[in-house]
PDB file of C-alpha atoms and ligand atoms in Angstrom:
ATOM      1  CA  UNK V   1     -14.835  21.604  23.102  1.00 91.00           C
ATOM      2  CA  UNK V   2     -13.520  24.766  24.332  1.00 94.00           C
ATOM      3  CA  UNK V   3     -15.492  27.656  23.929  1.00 95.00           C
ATOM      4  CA  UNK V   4     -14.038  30.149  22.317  1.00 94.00           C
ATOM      5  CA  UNK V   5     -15.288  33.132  23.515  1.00 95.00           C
ATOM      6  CA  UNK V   6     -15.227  32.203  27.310  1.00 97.00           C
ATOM      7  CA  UNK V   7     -13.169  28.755  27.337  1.00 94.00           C
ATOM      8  CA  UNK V   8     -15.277  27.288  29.627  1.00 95.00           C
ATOM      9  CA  UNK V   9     -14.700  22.945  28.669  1.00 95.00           C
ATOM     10  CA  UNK V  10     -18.248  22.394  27.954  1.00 96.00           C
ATOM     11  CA  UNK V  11     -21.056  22.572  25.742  1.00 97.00           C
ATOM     12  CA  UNK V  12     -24.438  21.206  23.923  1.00 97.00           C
ATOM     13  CA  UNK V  13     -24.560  20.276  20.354  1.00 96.00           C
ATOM     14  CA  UNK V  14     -27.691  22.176  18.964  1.00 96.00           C
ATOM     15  CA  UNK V  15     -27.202  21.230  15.198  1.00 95.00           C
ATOM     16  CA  UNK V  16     -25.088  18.646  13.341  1.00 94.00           C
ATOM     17  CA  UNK V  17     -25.136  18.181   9.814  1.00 92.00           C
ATOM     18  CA  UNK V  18     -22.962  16.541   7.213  1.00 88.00           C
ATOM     19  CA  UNK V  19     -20.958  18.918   4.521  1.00 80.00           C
ATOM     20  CA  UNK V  20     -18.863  18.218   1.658  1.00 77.00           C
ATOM     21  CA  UNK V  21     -21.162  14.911   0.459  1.00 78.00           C
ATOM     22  CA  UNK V  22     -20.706  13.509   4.126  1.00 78.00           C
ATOM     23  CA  UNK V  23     -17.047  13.773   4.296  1.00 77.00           C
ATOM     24  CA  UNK V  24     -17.209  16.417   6.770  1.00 85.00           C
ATOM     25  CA  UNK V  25     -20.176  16.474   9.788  1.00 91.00           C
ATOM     26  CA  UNK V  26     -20.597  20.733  10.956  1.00 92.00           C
ATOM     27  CA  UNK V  27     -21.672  20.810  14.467  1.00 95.00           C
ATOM     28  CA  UNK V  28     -23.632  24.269  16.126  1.00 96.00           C
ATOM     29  CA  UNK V  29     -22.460  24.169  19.537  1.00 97.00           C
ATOM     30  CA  UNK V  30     -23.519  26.145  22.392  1.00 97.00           C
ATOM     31  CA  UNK V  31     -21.536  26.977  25.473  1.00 97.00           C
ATOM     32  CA  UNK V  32     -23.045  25.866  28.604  1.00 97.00           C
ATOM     33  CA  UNK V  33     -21.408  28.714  30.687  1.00 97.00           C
ATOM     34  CA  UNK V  34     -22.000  31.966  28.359  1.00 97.00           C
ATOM     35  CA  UNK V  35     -24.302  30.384  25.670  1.00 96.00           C
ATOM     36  CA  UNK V  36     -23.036  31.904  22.862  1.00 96.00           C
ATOM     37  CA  UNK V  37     -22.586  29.775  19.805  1.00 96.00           C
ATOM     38  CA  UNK V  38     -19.926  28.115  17.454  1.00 96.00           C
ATOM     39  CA  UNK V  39     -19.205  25.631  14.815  1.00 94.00           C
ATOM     40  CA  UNK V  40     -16.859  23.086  14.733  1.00 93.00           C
ATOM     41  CA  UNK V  41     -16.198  20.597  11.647  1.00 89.00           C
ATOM     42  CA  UNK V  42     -14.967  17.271  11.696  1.00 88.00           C
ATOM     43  CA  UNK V  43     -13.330  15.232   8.945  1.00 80.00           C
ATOM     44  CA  UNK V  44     -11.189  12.305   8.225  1.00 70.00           C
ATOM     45  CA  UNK V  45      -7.797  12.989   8.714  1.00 63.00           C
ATOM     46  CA  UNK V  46      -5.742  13.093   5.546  1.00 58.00           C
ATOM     47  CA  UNK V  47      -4.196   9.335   5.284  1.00 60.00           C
ATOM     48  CA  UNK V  48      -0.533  10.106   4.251  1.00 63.00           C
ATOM     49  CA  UNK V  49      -0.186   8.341   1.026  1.00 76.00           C
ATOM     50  CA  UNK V  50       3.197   7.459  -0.095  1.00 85.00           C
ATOM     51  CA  UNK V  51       4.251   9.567  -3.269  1.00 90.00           C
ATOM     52  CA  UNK V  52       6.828   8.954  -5.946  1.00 93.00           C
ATOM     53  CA  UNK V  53       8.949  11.681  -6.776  1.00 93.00           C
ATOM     54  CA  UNK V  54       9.300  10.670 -10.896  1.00 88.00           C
ATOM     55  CA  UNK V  55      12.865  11.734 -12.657  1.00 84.00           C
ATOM     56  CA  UNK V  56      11.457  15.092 -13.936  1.00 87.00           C
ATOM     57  CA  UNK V  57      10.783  15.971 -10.595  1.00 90.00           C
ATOM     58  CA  UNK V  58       6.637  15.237 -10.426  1.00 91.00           C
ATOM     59  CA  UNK V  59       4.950  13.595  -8.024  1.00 91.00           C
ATOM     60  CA  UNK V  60       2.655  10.802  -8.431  1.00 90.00           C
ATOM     61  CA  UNK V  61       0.916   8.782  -5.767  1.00 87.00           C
ATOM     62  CA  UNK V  62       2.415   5.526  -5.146  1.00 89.00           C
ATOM     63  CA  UNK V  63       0.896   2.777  -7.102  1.00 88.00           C
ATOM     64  CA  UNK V  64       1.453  -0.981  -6.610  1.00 88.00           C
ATOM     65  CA  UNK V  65       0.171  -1.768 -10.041  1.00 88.00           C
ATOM     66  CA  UNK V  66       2.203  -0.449 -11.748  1.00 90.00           C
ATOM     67  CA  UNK V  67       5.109  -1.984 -10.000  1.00 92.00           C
ATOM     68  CA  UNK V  68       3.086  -5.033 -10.489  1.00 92.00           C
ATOM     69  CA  UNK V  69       3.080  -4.434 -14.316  1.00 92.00           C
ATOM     70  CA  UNK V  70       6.529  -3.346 -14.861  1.00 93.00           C
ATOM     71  CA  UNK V  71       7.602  -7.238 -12.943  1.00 95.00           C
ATOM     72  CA  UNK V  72       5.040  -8.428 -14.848  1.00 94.00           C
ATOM     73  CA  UNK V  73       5.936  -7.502 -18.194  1.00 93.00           C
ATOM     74  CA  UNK V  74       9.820  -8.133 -17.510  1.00 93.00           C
ATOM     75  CA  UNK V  75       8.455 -11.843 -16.725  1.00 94.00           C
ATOM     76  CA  UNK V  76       6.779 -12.183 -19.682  1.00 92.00           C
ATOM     77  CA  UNK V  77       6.298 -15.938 -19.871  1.00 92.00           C
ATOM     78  CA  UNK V  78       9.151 -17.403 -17.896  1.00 92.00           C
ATOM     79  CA  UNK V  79       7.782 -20.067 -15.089  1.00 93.00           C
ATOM     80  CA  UNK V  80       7.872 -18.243 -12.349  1.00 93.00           C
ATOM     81  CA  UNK V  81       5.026 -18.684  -9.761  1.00 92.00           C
ATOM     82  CA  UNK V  82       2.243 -16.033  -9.760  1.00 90.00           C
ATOM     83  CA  UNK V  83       2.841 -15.756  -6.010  1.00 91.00           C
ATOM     84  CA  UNK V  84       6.378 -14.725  -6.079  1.00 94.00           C
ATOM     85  CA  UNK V  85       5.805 -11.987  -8.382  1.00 94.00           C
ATOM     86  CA  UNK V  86       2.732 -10.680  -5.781  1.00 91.00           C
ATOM     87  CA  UNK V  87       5.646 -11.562  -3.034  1.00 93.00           C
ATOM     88  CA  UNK V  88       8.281  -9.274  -4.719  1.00 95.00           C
ATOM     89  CA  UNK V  89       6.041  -6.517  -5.763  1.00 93.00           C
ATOM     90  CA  UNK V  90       4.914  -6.624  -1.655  1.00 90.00           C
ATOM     91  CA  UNK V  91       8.456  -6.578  -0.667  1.00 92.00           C
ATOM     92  CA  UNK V  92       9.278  -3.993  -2.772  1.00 94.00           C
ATOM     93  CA  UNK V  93       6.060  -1.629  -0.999  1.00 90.00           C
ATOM     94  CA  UNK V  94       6.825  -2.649   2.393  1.00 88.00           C
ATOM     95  CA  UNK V  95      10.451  -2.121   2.192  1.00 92.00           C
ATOM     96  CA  UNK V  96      10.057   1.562   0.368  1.00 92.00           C
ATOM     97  CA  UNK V  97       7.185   2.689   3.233  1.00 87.00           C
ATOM     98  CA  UNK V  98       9.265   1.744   5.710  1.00 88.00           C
ATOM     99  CA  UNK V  99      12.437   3.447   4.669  1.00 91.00           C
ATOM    100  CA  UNK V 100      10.927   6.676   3.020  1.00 90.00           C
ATOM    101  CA  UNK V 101       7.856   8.435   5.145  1.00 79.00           C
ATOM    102  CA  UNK V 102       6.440  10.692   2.620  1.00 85.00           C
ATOM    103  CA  UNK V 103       7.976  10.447  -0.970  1.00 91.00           C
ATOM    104  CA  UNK V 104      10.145   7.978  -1.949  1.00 93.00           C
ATOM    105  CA  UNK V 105      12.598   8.279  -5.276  1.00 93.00           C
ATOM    106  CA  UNK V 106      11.094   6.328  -8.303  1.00 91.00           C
ATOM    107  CA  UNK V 107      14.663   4.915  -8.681  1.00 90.00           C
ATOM    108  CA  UNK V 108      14.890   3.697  -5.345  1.00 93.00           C
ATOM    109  CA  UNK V 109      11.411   1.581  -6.301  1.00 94.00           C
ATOM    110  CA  UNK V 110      13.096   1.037  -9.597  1.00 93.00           C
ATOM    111  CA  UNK V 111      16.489  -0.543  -7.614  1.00 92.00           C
ATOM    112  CA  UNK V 112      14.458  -2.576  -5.254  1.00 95.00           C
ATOM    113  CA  UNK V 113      12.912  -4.218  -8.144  1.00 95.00           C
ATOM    114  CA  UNK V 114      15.737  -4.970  -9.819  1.00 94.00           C
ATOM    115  CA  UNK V 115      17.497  -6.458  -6.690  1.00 94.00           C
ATOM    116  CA  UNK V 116      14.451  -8.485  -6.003  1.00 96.00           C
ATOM    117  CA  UNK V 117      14.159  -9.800  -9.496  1.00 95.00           C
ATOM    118  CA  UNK V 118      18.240 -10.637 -10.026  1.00 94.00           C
ATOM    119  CA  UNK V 119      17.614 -13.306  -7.103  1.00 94.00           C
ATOM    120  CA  UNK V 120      14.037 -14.703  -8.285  1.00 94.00           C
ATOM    121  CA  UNK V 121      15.071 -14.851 -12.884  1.00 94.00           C
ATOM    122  CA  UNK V 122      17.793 -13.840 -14.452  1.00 92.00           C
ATOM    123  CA  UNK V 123      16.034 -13.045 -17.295  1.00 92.00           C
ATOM    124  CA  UNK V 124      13.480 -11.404 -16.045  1.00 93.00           C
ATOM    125  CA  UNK V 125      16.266  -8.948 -14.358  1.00 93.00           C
ATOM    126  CA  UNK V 126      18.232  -8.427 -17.400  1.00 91.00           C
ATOM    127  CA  UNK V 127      14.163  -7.469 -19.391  1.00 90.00           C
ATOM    128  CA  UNK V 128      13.630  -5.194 -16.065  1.00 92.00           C
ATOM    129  CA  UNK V 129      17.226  -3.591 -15.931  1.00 89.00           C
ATOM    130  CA  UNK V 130      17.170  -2.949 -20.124  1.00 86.00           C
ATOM    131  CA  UNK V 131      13.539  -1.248 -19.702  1.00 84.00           C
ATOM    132  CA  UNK V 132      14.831   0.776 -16.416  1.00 81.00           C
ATOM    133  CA  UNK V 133      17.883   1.904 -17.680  1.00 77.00           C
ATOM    134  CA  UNK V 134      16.887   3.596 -21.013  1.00 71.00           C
ATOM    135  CA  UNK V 135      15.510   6.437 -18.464  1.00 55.00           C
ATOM    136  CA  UNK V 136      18.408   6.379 -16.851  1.00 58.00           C
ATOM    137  CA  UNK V 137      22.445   5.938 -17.611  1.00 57.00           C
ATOM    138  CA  UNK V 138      23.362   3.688 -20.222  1.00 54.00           C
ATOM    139  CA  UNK V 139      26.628   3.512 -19.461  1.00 58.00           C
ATOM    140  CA  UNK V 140      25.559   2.577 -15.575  1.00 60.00           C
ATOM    141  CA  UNK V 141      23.803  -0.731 -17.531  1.00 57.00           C
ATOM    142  CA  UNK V 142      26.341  -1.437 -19.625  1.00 59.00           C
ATOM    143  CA  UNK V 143      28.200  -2.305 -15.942  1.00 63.00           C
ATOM    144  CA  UNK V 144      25.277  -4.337 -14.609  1.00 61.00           C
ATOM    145  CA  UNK V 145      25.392  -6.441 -17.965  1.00 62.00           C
ATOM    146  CA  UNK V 146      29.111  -7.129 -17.134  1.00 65.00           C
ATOM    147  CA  UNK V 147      28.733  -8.103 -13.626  1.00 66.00           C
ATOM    148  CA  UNK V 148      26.039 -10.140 -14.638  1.00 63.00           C
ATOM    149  CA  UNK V 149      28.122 -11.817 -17.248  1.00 61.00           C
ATOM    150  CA  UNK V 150      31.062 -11.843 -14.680  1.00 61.00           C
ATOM    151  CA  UNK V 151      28.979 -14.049 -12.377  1.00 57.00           C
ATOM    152  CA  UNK V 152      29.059 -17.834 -12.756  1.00 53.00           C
ATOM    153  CA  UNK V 153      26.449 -20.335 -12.884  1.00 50.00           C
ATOM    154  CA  UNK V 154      23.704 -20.848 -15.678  1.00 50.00           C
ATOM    155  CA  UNK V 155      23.826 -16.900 -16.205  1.00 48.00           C
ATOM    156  CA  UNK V 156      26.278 -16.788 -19.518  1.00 48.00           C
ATOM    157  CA  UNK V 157      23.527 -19.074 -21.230  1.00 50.00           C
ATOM    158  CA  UNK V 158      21.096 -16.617 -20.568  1.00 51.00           C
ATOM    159  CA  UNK V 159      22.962 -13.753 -21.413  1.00 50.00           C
ATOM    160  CA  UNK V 160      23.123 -15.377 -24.918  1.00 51.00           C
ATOM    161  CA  UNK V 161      19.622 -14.587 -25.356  1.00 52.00           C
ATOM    162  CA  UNK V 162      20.251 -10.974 -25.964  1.00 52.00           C
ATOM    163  CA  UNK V 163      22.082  -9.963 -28.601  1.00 48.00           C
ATOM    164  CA  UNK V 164      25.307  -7.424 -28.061  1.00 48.00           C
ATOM    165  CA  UNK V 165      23.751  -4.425 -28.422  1.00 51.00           C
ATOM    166  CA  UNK V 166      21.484  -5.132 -26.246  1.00 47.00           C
ATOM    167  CA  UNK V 167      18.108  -6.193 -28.076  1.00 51.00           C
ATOM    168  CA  UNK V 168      16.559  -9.681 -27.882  1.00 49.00           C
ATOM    169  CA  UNK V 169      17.412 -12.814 -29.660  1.00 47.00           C
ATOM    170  CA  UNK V 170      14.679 -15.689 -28.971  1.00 45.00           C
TER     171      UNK V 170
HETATM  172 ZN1   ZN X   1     -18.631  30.268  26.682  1.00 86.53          ZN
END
């Protein structure tokens, strides 16, 4: 360590002790050159933890359980394996640290999730989606339910499970 009071590069450690309940370690120093004291503290650096930047504008710390719920819950008790719900809710994480450093939109988690779960249940998506978007615009899921109804394959039957406006039927 530089000294401070001379900058000469080198010194003796006379006294180290642990502050803060051990998260930070004090250390008495004394130059070698001019032997005058100092102190120097050491600590874990900070690990930059993703946050979510919520609608109203707070920030919460990025939580993987509750992504994990909100799949979850929109899976209810379809058959879909355990694994690919852990898979999606890891894809979903990965993808958002990647693109965002420090905070990350809670709609761009929201989106992810709903991408994610359109290609894994139908179902599941439209349960997701109908949750999601009474936070957000209802006209913008009014759209989604008409693409969704616009696409082919086994999706009309399941779009028969909920009722027109919107509420569940089974
Ligand atoms: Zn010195």
């Amino acid at each position: 360590m530089v000294c401070p009071y001379c900058e000469h590069n080198d010194d003796k450690v006379i006294d180290s002790r642990a502050a803060d309940g051990g998260r930070v370690v004090r250390r008495r120093r004394e130059c070698l050159k001019c032997e005058r004291r100092f102190t120097t503290y050491e600590r874990v650096e900070e690990t930059t933890r993703l946050m979510v930047v919520k609608r109203d504008g707070t920030r919460v710390p990025f939580n993987r359980e509750n992504v994990l719920k909100g799949v979850l819950a929109a899976c209810g008790k379809r058959a879909i394996p355990e694994e690919s719900k852990q898979a999606l809710v890891d894809e979903v994480e990965e993808e958002i640290t990647r693109e965002f450093e420090r905070e990350a939109p809670s709609r761009a988690i929201g989106e992810r999730v709903m991408q994610k779960l359109a290609n894994l249940d139908k179902v599941a998506y439209v349960r997701f989606a109908s949750e999601y978007y009474q936070f957000e615009n209802v006209g913008q899921f009014v759209e989604e339910l008409k693409e969704l109804d616009a696409r082919p394959k086994d999706m009309k039957d399941q779009a028969r499970l909920f009722g027109s406006d919107g509420t569940k039927r089974e």
